[in-house]
JSON list of C-alpha atoms in Angstrom, two decimals:
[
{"chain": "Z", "resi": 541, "resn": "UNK", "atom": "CA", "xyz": [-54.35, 134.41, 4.57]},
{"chain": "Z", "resi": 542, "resn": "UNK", "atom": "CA", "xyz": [-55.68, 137.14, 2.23]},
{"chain": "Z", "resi": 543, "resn": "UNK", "atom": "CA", "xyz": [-59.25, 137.08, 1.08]},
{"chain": "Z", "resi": 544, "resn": "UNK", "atom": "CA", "xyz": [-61.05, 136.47, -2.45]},
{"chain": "Z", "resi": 545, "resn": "UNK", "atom": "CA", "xyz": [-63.96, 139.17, -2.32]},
{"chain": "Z", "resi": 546, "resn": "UNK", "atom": "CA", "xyz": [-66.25, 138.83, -5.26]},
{"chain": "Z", "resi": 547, "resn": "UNK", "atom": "CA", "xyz": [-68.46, 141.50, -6.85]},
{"chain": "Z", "resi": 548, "resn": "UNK", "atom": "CA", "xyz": [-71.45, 140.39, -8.15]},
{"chain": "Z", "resi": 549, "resn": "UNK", "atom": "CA", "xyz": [-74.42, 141.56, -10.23]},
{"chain": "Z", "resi": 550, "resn": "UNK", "atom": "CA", "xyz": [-78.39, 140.20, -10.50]},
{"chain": "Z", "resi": 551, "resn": "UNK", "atom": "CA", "xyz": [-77.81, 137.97, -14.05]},
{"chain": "Z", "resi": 552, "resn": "UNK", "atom": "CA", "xyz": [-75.20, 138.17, -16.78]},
{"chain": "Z", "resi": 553, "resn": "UNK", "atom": "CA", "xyz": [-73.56, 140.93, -17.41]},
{"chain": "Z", "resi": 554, "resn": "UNK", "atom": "CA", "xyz": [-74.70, 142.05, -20.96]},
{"chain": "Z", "resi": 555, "resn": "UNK", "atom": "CA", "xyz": [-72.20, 141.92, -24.63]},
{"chain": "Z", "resi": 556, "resn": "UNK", "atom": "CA", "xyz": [-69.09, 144.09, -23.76]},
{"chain": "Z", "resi": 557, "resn": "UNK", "atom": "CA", "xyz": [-69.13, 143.30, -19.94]},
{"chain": "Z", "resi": 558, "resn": "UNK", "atom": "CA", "xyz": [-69.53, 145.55, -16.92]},
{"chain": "Z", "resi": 559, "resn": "UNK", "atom": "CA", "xyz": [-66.86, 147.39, -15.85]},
{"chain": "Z", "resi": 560, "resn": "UNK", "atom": "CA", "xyz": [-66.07, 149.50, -12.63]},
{"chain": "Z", "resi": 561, "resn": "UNK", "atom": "CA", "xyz": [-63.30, 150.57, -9.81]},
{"chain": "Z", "resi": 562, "resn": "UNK", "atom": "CA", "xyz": [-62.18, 148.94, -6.67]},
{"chain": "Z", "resi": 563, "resn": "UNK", "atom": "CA", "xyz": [-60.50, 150.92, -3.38]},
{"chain": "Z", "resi": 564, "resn": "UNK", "atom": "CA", "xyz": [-60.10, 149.67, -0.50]},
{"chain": "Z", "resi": 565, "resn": "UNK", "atom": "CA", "xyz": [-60.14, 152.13, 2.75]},
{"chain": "Z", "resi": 566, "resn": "UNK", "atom": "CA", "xyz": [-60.47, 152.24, 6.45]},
{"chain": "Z", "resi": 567, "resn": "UNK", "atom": "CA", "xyz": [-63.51, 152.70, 8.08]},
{"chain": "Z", "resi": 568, "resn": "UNK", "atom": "CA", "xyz": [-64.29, 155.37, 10.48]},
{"chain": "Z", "resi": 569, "resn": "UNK", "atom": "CA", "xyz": [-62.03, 155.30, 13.56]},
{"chain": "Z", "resi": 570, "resn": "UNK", "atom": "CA", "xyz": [-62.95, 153.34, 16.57]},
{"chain": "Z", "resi": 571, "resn": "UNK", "atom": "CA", "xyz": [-63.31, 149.86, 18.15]},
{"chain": "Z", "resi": 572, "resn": "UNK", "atom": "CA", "xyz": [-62.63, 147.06, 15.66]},
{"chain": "Z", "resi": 573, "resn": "UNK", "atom": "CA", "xyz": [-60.51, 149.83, 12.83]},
{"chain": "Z", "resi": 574, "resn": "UNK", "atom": "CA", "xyz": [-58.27, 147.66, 10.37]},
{"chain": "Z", "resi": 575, "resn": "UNK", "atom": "CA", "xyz": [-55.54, 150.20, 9.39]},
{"chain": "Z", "resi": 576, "resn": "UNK", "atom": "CA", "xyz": [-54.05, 149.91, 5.90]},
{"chain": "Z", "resi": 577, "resn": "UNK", "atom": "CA", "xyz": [-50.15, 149.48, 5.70]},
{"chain": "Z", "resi": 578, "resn": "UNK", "atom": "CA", "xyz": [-50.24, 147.50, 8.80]},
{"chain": "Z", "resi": 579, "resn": "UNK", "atom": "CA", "xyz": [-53.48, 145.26, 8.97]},
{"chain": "Z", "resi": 580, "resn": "UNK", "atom": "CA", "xyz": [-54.21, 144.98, 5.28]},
{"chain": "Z", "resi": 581, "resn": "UNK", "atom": "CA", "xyz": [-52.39, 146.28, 2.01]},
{"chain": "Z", "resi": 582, "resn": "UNK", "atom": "CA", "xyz": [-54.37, 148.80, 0.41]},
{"chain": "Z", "resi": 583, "resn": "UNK", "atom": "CA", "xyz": [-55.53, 148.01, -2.94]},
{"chain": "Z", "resi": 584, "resn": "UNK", "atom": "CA", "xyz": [-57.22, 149.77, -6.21]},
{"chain": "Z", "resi": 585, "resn": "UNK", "atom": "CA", "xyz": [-57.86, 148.51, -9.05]},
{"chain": "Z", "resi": 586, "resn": "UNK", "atom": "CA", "xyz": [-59.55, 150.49, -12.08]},
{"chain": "Z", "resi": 587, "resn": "UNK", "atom": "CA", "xyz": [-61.02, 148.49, -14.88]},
{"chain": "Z", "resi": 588, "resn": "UNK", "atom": "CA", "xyz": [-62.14, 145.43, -13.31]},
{"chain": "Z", "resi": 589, "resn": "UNK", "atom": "CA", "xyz": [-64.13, 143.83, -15.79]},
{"chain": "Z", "resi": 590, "resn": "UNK", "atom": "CA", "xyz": [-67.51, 141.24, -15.34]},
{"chain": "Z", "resi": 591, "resn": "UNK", "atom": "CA", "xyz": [-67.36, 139.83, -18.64]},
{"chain": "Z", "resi": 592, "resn": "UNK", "atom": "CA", "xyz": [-69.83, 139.60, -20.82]},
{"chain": "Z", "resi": 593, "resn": "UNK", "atom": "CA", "xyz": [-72.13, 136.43, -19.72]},
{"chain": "Z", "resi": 594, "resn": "UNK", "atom": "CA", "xyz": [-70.70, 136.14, -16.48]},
{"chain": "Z", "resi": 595, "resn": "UNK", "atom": "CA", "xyz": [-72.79, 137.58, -13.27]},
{"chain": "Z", "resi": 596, "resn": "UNK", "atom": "CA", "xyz": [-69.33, 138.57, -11.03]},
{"chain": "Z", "resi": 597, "resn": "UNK", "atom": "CA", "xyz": [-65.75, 139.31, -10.80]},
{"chain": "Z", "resi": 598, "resn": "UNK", "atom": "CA", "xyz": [-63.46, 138.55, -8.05]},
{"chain": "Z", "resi": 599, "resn": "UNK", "atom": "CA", "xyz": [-59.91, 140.44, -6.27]},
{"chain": "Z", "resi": 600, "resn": "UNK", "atom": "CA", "xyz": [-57.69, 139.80, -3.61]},
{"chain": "Z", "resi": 601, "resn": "UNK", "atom": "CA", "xyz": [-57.06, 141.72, -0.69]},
{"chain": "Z", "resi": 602, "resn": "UNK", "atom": "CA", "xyz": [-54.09, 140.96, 1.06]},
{"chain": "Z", "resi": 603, "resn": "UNK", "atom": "CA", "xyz": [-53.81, 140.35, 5.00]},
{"chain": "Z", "resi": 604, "resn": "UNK", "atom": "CA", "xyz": [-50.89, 141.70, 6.47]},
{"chain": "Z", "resi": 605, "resn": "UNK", "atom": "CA", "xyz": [-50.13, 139.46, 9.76]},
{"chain": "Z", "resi": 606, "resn": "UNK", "atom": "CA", "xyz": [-48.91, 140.29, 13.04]},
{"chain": "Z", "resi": 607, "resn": "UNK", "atom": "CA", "xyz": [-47.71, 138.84, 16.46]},
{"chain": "Z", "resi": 608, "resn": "UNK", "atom": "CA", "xyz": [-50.28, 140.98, 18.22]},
{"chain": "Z", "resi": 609, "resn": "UNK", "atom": "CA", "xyz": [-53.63, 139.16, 19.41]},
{"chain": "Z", "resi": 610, "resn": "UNK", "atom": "CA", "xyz": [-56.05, 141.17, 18.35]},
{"chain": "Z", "resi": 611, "resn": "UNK", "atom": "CA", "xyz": [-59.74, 141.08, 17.86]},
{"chain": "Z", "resi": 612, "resn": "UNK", "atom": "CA", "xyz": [-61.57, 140.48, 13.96]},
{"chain": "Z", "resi": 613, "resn": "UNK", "atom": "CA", "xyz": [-60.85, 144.24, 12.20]},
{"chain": "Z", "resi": 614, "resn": "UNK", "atom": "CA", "xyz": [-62.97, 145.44, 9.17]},
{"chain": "Z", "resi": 615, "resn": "UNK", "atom": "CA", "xyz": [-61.86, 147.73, 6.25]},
{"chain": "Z", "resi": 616, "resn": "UNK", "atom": "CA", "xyz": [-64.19, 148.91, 3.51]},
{"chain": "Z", "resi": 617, "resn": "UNK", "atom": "CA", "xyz": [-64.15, 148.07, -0.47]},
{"chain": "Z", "resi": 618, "resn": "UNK", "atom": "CA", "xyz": [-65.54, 150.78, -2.26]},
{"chain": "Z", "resi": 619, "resn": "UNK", "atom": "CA", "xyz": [-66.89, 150.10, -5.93]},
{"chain": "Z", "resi": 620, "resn": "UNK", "atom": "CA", "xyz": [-67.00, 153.06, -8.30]},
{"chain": "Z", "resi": 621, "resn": "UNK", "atom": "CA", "xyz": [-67.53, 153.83, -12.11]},
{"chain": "Z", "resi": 622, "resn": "UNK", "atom": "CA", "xyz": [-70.14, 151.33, -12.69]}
]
């Protein structure tokens, strides 16, 4: 199952939208580390657009499964170029 993550802003986003960058990345090494290539697919997306009137945009990040039992993982989603 692969997440919807939404971005989201206080009100509407003004006449011409709000546009930024999405990356996705692993956090700092240690105890509950997703790795991308084998726990997630890294993403980045440039442009991603709230248009104008609407208070958030959304994106996928994809899950890559395994056989291995392993304990909840976290990856970071960095937003840039606001």
């Amino acid at each position: 199952r692969s997440p919807i993550l939404s971005a989201r802003r206080c009100g509407p986003a003004p006449a011409g939208g709000v546009g930024f960058d999405i990356a996705t990345r692993d956090i700092a090494s240690g105890g509950g580390a997703a790795r991308a290539g084998s726990d997630y697919a890294s993403a980045s997306r440039t442009g991603v657009l709230i248009a104008a009137g609407q208070s958030s945009a959304s994106f996928e990040v994809k899950i890559l499964g395994d056989a291995t039992a392993e304990p909840d993982e976290l990856f970071q989603v960095l937003v840039s170029n606001v």
